[in-house]
mmCIF file with all atom_site columns, C-alpha atoms in Angstrom:
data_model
loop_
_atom_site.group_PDB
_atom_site.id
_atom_site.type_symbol
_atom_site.label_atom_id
_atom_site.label_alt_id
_atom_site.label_comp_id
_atom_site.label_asym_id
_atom_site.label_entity_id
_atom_site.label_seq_id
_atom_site.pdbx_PDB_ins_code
_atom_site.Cartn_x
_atom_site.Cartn_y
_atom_site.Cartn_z
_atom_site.occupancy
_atom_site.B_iso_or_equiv
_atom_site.pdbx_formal_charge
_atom_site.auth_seq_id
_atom_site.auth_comp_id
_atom_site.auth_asym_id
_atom_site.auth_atom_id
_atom_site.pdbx_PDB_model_num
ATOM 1   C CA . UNK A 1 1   ? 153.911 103.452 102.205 1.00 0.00 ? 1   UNK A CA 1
ATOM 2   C CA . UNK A 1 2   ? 153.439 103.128 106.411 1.00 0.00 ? 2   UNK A CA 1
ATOM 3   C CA . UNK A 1 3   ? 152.729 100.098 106.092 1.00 0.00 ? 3   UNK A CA 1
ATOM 4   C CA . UNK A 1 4   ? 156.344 99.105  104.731 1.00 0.00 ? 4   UNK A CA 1
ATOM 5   C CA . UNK A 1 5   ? 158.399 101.688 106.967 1.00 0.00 ? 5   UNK A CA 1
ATOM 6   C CA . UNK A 1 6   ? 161.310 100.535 108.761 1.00 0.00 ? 6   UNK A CA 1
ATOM 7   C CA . UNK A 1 7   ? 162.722 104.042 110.434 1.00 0.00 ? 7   UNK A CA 1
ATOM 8   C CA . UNK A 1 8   ? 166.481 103.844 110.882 1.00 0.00 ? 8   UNK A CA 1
ATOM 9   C CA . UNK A 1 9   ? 167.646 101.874 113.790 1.00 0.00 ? 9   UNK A CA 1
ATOM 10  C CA . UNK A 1 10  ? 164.305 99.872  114.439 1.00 0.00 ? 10  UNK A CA 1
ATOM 11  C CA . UNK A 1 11  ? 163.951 96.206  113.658 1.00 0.00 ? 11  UNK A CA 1
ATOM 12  C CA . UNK A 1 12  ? 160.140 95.867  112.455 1.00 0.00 ? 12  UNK A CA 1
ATOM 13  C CA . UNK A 1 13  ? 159.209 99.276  111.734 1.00 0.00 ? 13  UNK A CA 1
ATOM 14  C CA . UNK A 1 14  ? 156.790 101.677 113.874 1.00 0.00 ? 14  UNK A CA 1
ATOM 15  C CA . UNK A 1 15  ? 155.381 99.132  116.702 1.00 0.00 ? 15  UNK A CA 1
ATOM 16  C CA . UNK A 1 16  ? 152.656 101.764 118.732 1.00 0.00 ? 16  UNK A CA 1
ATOM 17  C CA . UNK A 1 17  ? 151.275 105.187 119.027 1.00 0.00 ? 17  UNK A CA 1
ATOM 18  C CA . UNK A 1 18  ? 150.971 105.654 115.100 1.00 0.00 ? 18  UNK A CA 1
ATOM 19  C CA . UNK A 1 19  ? 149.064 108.685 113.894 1.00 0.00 ? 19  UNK A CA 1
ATOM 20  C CA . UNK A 1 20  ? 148.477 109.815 110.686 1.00 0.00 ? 20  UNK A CA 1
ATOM 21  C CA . UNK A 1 21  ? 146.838 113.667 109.733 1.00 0.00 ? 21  UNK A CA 1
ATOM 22  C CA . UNK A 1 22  ? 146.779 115.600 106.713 1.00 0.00 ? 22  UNK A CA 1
ATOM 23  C CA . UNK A 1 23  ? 147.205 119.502 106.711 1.00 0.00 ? 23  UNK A CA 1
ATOM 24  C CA . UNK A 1 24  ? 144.385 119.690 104.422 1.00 0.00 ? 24  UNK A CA 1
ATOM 25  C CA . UNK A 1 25  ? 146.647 121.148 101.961 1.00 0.00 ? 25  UNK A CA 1
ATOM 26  C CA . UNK A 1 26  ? 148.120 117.720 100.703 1.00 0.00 ? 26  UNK A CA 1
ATOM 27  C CA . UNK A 1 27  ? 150.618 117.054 103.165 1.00 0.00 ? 27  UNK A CA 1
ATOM 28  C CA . UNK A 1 28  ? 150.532 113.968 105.166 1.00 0.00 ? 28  UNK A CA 1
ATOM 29  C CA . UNK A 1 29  ? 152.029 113.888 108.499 1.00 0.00 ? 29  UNK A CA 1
ATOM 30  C CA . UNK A 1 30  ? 152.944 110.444 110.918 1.00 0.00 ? 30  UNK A CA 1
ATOM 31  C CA . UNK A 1 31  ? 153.622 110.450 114.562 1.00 0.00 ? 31  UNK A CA 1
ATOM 32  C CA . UNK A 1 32  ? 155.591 106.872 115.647 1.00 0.00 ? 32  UNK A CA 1
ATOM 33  C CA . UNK A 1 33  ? 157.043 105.365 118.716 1.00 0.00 ? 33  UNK A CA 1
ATOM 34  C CA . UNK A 1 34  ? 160.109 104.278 117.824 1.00 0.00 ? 34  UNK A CA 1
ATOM 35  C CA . UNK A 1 35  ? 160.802 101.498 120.541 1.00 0.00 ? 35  UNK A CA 1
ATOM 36  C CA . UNK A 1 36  ? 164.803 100.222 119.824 1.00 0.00 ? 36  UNK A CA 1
ATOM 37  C CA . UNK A 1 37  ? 166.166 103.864 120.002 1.00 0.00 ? 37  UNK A CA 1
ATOM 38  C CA . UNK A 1 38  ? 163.304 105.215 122.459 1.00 0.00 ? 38  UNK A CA 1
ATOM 39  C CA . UNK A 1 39  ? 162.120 107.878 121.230 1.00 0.00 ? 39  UNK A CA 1
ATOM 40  C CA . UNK A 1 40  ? 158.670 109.515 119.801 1.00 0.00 ? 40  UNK A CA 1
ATOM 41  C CA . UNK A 1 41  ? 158.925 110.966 115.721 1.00 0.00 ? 41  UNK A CA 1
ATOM 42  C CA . UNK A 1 42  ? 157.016 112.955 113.662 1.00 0.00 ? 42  UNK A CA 1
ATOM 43  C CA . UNK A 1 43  ? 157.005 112.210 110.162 1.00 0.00 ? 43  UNK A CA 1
ATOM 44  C CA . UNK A 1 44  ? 155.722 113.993 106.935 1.00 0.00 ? 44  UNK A CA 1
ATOM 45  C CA . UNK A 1 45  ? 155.505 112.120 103.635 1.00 0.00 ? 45  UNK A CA 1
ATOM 46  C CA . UNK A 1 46  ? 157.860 113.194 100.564 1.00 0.00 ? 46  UNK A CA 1
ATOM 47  C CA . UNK A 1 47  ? 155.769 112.334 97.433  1.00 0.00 ? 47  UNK A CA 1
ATOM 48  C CA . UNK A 1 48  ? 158.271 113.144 95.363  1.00 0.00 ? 48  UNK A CA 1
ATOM 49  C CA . UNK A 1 49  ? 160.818 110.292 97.008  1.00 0.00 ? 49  UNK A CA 1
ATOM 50  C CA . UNK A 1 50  ? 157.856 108.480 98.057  1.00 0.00 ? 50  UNK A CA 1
ATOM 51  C CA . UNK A 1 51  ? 159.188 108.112 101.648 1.00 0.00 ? 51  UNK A CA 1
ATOM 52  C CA . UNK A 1 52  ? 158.783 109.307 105.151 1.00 0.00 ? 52  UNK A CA 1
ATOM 53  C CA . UNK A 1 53  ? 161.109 111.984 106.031 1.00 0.00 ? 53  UNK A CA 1
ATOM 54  C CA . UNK A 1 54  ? 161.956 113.431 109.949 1.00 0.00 ? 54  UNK A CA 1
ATOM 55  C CA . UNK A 1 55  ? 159.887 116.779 110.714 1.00 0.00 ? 55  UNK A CA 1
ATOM 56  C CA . UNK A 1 56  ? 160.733 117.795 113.723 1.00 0.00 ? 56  UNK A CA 1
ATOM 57  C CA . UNK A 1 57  ? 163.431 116.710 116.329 1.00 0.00 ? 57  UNK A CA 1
ATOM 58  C CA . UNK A 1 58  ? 162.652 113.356 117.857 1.00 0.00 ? 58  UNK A CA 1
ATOM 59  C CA . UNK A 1 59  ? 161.043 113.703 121.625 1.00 0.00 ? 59  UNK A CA 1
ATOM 60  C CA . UNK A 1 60  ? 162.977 111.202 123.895 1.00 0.00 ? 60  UNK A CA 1
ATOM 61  C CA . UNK A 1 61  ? 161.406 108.608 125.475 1.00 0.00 ? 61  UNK A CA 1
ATOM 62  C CA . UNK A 1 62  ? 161.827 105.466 127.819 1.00 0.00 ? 62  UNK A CA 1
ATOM 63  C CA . UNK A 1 63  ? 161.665 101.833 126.755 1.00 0.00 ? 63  UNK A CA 1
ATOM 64  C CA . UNK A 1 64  ? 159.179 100.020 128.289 1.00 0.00 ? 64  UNK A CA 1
ATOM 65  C CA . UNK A 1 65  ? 158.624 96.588  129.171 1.00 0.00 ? 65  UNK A CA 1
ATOM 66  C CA . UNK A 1 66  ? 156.632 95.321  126.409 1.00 0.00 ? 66  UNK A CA 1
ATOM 67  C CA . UNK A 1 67  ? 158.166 96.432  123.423 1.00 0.00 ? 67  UNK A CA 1
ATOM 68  C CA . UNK A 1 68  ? 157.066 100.425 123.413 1.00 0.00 ? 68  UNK A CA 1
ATOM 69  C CA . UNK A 1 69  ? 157.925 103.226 125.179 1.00 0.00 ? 69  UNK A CA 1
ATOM 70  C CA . UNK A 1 70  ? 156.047 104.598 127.946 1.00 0.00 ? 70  UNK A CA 1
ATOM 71  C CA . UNK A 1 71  ? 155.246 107.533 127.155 1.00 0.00 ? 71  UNK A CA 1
ATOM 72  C CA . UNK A 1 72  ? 152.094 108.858 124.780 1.00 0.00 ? 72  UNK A CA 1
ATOM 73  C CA . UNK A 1 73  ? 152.224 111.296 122.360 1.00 0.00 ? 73  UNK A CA 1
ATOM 74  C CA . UNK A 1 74  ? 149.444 112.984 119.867 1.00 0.00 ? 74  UNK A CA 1
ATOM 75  C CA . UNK A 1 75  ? 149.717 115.973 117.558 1.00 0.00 ? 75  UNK A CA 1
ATOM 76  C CA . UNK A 1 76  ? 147.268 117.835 115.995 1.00 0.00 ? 76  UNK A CA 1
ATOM 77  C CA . UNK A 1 77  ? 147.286 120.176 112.958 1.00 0.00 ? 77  UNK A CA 1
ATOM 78  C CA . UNK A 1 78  ? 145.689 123.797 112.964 1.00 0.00 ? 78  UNK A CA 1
ATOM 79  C CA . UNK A 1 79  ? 143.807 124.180 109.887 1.00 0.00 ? 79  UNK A CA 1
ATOM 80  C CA . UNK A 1 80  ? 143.363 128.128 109.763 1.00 0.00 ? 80  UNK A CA 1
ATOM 81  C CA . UNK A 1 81  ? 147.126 127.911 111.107 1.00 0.00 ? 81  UNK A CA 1
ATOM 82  C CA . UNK A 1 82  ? 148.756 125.443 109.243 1.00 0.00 ? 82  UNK A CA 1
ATOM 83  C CA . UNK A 1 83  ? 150.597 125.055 112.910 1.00 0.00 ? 83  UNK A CA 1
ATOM 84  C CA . UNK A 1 84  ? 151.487 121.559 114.617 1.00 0.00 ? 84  UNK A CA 1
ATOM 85  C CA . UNK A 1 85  ? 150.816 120.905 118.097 1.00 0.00 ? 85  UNK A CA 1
ATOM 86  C CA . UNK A 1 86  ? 150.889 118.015 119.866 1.00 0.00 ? 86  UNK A CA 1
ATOM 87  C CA . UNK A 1 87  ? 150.035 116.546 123.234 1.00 0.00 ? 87  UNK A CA 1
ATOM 88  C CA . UNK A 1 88  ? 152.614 114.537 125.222 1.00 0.00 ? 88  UNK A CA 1
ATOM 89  C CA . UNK A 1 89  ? 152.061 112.614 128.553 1.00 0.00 ? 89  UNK A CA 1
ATOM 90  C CA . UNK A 1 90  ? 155.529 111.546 130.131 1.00 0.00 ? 90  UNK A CA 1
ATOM 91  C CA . UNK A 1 91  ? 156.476 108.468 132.034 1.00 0.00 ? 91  UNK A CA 1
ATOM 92  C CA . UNK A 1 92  ? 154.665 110.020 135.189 1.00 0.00 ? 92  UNK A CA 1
ATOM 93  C CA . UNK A 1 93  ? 151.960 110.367 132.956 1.00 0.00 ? 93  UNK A CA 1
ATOM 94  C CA . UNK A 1 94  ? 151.981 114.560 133.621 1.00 0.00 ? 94  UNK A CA 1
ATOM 95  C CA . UNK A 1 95  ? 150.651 116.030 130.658 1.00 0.00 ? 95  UNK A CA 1
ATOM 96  C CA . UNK A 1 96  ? 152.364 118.786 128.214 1.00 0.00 ? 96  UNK A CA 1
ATOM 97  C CA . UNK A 1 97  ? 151.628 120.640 125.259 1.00 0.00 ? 97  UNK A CA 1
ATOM 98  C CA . UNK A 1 98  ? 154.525 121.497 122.543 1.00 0.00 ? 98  UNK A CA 1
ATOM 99  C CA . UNK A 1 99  ? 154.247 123.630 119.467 1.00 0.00 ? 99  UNK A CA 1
ATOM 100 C CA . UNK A 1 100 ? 156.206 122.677 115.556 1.00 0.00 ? 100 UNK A CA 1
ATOM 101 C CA . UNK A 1 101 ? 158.198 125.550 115.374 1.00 0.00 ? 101 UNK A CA 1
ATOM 102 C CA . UNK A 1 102 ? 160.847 125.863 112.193 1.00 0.00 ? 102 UNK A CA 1
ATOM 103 C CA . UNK A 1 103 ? 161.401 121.907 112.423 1.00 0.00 ? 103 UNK A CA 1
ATOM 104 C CA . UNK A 1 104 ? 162.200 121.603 116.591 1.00 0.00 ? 104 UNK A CA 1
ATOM 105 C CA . UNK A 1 105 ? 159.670 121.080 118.832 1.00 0.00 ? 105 UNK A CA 1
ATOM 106 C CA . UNK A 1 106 ? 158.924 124.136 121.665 1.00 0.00 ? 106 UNK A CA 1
ATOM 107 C CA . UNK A 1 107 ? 159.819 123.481 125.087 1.00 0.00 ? 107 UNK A CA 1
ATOM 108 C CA . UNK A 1 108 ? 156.832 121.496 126.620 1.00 0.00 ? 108 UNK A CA 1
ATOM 109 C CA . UNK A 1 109 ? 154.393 123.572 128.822 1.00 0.00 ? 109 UNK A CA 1
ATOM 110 C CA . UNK A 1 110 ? 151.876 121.363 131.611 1.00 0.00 ? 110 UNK A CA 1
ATOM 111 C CA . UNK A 1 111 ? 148.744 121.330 131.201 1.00 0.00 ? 111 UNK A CA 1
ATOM 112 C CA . UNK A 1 112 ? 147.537 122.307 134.990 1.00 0.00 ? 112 UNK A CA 1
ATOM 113 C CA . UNK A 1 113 ? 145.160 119.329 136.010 1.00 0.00 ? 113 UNK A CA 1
ATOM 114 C CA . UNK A 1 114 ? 145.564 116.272 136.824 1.00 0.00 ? 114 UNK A CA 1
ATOM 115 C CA . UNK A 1 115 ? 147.624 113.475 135.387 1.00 0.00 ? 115 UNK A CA 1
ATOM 116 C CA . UNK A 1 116 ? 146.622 110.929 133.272 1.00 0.00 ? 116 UNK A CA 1
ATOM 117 C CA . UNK A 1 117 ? 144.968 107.774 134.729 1.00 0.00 ? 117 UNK A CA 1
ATOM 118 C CA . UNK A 1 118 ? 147.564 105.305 135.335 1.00 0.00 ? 118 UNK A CA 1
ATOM 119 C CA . UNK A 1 119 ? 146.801 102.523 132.984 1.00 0.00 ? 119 UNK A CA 1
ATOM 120 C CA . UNK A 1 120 ? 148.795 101.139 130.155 1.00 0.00 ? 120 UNK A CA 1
ATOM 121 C CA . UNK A 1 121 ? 146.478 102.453 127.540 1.00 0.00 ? 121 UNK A CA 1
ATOM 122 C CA . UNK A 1 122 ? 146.192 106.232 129.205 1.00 0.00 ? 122 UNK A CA 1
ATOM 123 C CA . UNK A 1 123 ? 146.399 108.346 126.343 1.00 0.00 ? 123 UNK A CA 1
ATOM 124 C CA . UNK A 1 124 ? 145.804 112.235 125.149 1.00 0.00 ? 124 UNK A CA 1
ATOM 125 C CA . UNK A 1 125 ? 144.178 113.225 122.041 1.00 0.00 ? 125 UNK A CA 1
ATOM 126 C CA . UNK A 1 126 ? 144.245 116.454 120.392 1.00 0.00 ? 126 UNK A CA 1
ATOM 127 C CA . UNK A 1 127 ? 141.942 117.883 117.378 1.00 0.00 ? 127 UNK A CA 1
ATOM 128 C CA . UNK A 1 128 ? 141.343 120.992 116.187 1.00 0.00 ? 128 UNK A CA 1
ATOM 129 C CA . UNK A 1 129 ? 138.019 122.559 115.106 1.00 0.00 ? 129 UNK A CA 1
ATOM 130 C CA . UNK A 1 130 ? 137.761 124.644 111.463 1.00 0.00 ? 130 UNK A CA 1
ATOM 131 C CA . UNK A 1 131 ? 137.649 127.730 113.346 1.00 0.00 ? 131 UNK A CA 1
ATOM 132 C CA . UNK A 1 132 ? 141.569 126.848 114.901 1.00 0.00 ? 132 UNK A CA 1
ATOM 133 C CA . UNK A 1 133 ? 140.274 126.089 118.107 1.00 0.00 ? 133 UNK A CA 1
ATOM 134 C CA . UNK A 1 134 ? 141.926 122.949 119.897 1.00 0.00 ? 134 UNK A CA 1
ATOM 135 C CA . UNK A 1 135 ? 141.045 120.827 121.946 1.00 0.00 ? 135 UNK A CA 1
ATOM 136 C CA . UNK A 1 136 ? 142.989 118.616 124.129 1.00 0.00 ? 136 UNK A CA 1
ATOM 137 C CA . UNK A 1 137 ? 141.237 115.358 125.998 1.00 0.00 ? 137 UNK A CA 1
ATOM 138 C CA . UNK A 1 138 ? 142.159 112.821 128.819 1.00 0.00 ? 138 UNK A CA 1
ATOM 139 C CA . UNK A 1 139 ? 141.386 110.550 131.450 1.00 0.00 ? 139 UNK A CA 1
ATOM 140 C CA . UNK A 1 140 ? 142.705 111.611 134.710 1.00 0.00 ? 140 UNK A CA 1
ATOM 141 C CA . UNK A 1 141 ? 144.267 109.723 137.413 1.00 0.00 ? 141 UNK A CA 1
ATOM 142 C CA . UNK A 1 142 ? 140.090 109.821 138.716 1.00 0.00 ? 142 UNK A CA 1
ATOM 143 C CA . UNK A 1 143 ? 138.642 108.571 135.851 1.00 0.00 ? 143 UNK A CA 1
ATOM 144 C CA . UNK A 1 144 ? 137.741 111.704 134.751 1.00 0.00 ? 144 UNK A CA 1
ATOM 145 C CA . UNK A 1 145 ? 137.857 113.794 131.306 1.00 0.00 ? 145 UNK A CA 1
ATOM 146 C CA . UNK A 1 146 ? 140.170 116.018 131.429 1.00 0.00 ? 146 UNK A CA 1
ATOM 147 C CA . UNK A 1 147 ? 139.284 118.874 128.281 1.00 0.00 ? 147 UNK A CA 1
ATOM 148 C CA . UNK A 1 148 ? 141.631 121.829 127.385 1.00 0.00 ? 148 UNK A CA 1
ATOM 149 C CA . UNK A 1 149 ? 140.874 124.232 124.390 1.00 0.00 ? 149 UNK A CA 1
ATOM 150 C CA . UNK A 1 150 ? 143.802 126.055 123.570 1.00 0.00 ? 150 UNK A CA 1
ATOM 151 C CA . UNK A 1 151 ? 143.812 128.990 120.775 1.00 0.00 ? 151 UNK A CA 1
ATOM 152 C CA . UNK A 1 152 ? 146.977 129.917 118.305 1.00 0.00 ? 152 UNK A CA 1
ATOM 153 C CA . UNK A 1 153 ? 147.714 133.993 118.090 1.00 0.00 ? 153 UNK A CA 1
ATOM 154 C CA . UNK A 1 154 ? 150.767 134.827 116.031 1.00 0.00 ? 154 UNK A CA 1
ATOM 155 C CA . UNK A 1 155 ? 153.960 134.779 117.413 1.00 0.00 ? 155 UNK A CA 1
ATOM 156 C CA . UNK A 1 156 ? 153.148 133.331 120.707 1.00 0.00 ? 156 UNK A CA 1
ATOM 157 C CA . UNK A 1 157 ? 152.171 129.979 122.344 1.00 0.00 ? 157 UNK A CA 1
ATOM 158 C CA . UNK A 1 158 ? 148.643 128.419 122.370 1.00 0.00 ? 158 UNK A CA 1
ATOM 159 C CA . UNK A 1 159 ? 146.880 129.835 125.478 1.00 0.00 ? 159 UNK A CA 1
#
């Protein structure tokens, strides 16, 4: 099903930063760079339709030179939580975390080290452990890792 999806707008379908999770409840969740309209999208799967379906606003991007869009993007889901987070590293390649809340995307909060390292592939990951803890990994602009955990209490922001 991916495989053969063309979101609206783009002219061969989902050319970089794919992702694909499950909840571990069933649900199966995409993230996709969506190069013609420049933008980042997270997608869930509708069995029922059999089709991929918006979850989420889309997180704007800029269209790069070689058919992408320069930023990264990488979400994670909480498994005691059922809660969404992802990881986002803009054109200046300054790092953020955002939260899924009620289908829009929280305002993005830096992560307070150092940027990502400036190379083409830079990218952030994000993965959570059974207990809910996350973690969130990078390269910095040193060729260092850069690791975050960040924990979900209700109501609030990860920490």
């Amino acid at each position: 099903l991916v495989e053969n999806f063309i979101p609206e707008g783009e002219e061969f379908g989902i050319p970089t930063n794919l992702s694909v999770k499950n909840d571990g409840k069933g649900g199966i969740y995409v993230l996709a760079s969506l190069s013609q309209n420049a933008k980042i999208q997270l997608y869930k799967l509708d069995e029922t339709k059999a089709k991929l379906v918006p979850a989420g606003n889309a997180v704007a991007a800029t269209k790069g030179k070689s058919g992408s869009v320069e930023e990264v993007m990488d979400f994670g889901i909480n498994p005691k939580t059922g809660d969404i987070v992802a990881v986002f590293a803009d054109r200046d390649k300054t790092a953020f975390f955002m939260v899924l809340e009620k289908d829009r995307w929280s305002e993005p909060v830096a992560l307070s080290g150092k940027k990502l390292r400036q190379a083409r592939s830079a990218r952030a990951f994000i993965d959570f452990a059974e207990d809910g803890t996350g973690y969130i990994s990078y390269l910095n602009e040193e060729n260092a890792l850069e690791l975050y955990f960040i924990e979900m209490e209700k109501d609030i922001l990860p920490e």
